CSV table of C-alpha atoms in Angstrom, one decimal:
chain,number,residue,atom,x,y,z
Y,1,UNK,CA,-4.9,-14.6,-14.2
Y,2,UNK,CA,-4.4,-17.9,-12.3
Y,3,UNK,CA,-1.6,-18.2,-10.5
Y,4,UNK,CA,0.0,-21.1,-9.0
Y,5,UNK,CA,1.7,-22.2,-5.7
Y,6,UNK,CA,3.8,-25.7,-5.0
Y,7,UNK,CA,5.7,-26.3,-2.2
Y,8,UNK,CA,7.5,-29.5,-0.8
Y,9,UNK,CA,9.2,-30.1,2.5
Y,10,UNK,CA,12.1,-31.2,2.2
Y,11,UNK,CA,15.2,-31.3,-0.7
Y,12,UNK,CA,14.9,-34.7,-1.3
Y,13,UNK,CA,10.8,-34.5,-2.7
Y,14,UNK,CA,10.5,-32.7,-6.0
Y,15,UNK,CA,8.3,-29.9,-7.4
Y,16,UNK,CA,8.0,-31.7,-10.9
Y,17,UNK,CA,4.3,-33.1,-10.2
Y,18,UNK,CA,2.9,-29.9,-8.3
Y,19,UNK,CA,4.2,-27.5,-10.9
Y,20,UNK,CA,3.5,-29.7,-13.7
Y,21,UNK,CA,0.0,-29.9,-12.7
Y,22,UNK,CA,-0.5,-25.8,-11.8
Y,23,UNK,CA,0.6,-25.3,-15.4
Y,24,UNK,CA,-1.6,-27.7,-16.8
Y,25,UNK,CA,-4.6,-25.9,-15.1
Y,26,UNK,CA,-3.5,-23.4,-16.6
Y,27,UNK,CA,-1.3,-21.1,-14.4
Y,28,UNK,CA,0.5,-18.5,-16.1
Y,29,UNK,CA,3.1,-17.9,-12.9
Y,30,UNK,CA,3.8,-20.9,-10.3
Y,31,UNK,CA,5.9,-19.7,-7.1
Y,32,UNK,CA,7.3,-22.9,-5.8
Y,33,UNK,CA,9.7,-23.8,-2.9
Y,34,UNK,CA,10.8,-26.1,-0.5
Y,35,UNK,CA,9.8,-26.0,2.9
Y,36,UNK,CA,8.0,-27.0,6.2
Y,37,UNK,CA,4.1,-26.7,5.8
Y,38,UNK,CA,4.8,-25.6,9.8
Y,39,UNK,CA,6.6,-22.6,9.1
Y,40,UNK,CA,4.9,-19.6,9.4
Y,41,UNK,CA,7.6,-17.8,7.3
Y,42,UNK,CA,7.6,-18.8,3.9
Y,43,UNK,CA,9.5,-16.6,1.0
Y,44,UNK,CA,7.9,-17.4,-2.0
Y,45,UNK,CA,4.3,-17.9,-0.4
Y,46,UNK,CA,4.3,-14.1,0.8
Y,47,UNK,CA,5.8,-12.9,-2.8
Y,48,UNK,CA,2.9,-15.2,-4.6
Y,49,UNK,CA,0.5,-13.4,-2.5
Y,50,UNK,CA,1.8,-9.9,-3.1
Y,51,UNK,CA,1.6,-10.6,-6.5
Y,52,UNK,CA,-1.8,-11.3,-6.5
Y,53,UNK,CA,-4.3,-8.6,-7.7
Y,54,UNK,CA,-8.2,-8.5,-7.6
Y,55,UNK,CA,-9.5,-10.9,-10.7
Y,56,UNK,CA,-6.7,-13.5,-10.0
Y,57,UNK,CA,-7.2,-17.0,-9.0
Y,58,UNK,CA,-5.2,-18.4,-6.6
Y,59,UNK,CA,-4.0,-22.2,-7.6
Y,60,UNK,CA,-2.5,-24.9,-5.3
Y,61,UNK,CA,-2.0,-28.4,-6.1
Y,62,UNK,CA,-3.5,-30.0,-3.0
Y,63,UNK,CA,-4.7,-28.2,0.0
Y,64,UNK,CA,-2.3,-28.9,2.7
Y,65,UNK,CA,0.2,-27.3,0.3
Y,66,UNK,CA,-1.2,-24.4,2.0
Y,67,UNK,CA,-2.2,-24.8,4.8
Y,68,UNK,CA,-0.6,-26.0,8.1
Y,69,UNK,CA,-3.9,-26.2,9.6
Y,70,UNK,CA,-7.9,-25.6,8.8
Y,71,UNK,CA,-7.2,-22.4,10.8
Y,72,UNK,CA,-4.8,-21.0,8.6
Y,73,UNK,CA,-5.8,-22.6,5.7
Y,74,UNK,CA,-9.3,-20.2,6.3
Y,75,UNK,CA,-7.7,-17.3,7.0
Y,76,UNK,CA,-5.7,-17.7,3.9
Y,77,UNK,CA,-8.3,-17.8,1.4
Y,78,UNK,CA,-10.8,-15.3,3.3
Y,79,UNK,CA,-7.7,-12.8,3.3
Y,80,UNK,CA,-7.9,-13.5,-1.0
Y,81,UNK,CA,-11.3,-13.4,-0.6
Y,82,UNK,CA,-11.5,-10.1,0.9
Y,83,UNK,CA,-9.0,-9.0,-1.8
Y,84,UNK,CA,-11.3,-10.1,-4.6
Y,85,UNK,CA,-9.2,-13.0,-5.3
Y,86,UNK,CA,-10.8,-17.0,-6.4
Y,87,UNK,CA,-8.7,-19.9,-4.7
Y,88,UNK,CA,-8.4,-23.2,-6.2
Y,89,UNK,CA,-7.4,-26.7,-5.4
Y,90,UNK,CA,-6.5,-28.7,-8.2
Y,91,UNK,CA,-6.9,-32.5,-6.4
Y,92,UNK,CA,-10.2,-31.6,-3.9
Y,93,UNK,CA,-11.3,-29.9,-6.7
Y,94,UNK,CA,-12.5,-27.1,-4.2
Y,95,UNK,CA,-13.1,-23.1,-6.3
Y,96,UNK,CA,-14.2,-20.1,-4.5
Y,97,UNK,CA,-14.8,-18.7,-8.0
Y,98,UNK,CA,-18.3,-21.1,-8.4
Y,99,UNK,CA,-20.9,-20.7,-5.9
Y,100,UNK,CA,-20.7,-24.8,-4.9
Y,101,UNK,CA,-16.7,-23.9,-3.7
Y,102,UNK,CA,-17.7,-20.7,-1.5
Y,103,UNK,CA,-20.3,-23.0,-0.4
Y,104,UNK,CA,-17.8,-25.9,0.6
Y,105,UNK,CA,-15.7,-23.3,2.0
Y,106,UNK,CA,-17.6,-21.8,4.3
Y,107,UNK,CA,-19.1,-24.8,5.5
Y,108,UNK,CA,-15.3,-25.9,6.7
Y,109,UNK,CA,-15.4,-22.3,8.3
Y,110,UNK,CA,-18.1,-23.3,10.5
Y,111,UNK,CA,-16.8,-26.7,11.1
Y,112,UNK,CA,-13.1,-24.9,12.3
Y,113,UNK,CA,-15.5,-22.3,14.1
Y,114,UNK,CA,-17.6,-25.4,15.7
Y,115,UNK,CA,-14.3,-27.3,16.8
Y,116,UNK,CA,-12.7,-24.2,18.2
Y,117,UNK,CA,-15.9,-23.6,20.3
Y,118,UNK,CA,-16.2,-27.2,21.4
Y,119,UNK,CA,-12.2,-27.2,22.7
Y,120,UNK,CA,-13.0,-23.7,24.7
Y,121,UNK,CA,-16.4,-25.3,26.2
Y,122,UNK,CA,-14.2,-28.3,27.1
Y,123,UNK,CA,-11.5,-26.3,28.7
Y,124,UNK,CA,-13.8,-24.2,30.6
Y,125,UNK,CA,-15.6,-27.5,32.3
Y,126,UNK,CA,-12.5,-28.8,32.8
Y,127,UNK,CA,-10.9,-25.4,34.8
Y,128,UNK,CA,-15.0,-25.6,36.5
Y,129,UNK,CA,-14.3,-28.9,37.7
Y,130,UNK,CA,-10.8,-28.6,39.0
Y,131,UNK,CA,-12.1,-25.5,41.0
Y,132,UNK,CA,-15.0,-27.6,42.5
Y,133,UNK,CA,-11.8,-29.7,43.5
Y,134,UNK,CA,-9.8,-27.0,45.1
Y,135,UNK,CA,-7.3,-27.1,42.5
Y,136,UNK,CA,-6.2,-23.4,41.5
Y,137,UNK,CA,-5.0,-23.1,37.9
Y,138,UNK,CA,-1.6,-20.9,37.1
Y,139,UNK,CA,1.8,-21.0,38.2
Y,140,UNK,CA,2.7,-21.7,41.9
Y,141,UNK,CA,3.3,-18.6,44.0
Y,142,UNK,CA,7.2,-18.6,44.4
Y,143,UNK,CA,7.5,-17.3,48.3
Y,144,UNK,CA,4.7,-19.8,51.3
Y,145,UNK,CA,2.8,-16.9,53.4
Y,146,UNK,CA,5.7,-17.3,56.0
Y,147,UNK,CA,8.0,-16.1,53.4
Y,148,UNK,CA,5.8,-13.6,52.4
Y,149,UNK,CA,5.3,-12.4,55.9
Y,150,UNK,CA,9.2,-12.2,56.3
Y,151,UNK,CA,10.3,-10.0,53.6
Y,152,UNK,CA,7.5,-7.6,54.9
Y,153,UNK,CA,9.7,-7.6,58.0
Y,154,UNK,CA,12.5,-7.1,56.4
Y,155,UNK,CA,11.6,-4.6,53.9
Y,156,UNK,CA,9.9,-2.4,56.9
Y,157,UNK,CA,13.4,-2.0,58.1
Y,158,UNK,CA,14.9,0.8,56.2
Y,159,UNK,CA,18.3,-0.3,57.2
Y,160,UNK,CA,17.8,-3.8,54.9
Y,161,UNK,CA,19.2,-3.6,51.1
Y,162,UNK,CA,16.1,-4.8,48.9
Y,163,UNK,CA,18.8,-6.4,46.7
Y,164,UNK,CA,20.1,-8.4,49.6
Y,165,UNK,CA,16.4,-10.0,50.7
Y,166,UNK,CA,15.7,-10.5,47.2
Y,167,UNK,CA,18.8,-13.1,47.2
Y,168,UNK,CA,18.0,-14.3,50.3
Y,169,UNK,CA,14.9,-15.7,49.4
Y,170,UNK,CA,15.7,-16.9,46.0
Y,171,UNK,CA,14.0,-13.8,44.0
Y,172,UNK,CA,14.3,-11.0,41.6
Y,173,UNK,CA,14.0,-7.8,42.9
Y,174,UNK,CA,10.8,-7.4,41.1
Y,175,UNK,CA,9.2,-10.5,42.5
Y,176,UNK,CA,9.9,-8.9,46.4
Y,177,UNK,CA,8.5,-5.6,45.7
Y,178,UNK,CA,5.5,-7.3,43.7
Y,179,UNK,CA,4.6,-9.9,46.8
Y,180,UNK,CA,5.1,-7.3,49.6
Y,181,UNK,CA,2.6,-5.3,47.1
């Protein structure tokens, strides 16, 4: 059973094309609905997907009806593909059902994969280099080693209210006991 999927951002676009064109392909049930590509939480995507059984063929008009990114766009269909279920693009003409689309498909896998790895290698030389500089990464400690020192004092003396040193210094409770550690 094919079944399709449209979706357009905003009220003023309309379905009419998308859906026009699933049932053309021949989709026997379209779920349609309007809005952002960026949400993750969309109503009739999720009911379209639980509807789905192993055999079916999952149909969308173009891919970034979908997708909001390659990312999710791959999880999407491995997540039907681990389900037993084809995915279909009616305009890139890209099918998981023929060899040539699982092909295609796993070849923008590993070009996701490859971009992912080349952002983390990037980042990582990036963090390498600001070291060599003697940057340090991560928020900036919220007492100097004066103020640290300090609240050591004044936490030795029994007779001092944690609460009170806290405020003095311009942090939580929590922060105090965590710096005097």
């Amino acid at each position: 059973m094919l079944i399709g999927y449209a979706r357009v951002s905003t009220e003023e676009q309309s379905l009419d094309l998308q859906i026009d064109a699933l049932k053309q392909a021949g989709c026997e049930k379209v779920f349609h609905e309007t809005a952002s590509g960026a949400r993750t939480e969309r109503v009739q995507l999720k009911e379209a997907m639980e509807h789905l059984r192993e055999g079916d063929t999952f149909v969308v008009w173009r891919l970034d009806r979908l997708g909001r990114s390659l990312r999710h766009l791959i999880d999407v269909v491995n997540t039907l593909e681990e389900h037993g279920i084809g995915f279909k693009s009616i305009q890139e003409g890209f099918d998981t059902t023929t060899n040539g689309g699982k092909l295609i498909f796993h070849i923008f896998g590993s070009l996701a994969e490859f971009e992912r790895n080349l952002i983390r290698e990037r980042t990582m030389a990036g963090l390498k280099s600001a070291r060599a500089r003697g940057r340090k990464g991560g928020r900036k400690p919220k007492l100097s080693a004066e103020q640290v020192a300090m609240a050591k004092k004044l936490m030795a003396d029994r007779n001092n209210n944690p609460n009170e040193i806290a405020e003095m210094l311009g942090i939580s409770r929590s922060t105090l006991y965590r710096v005097i550690g």
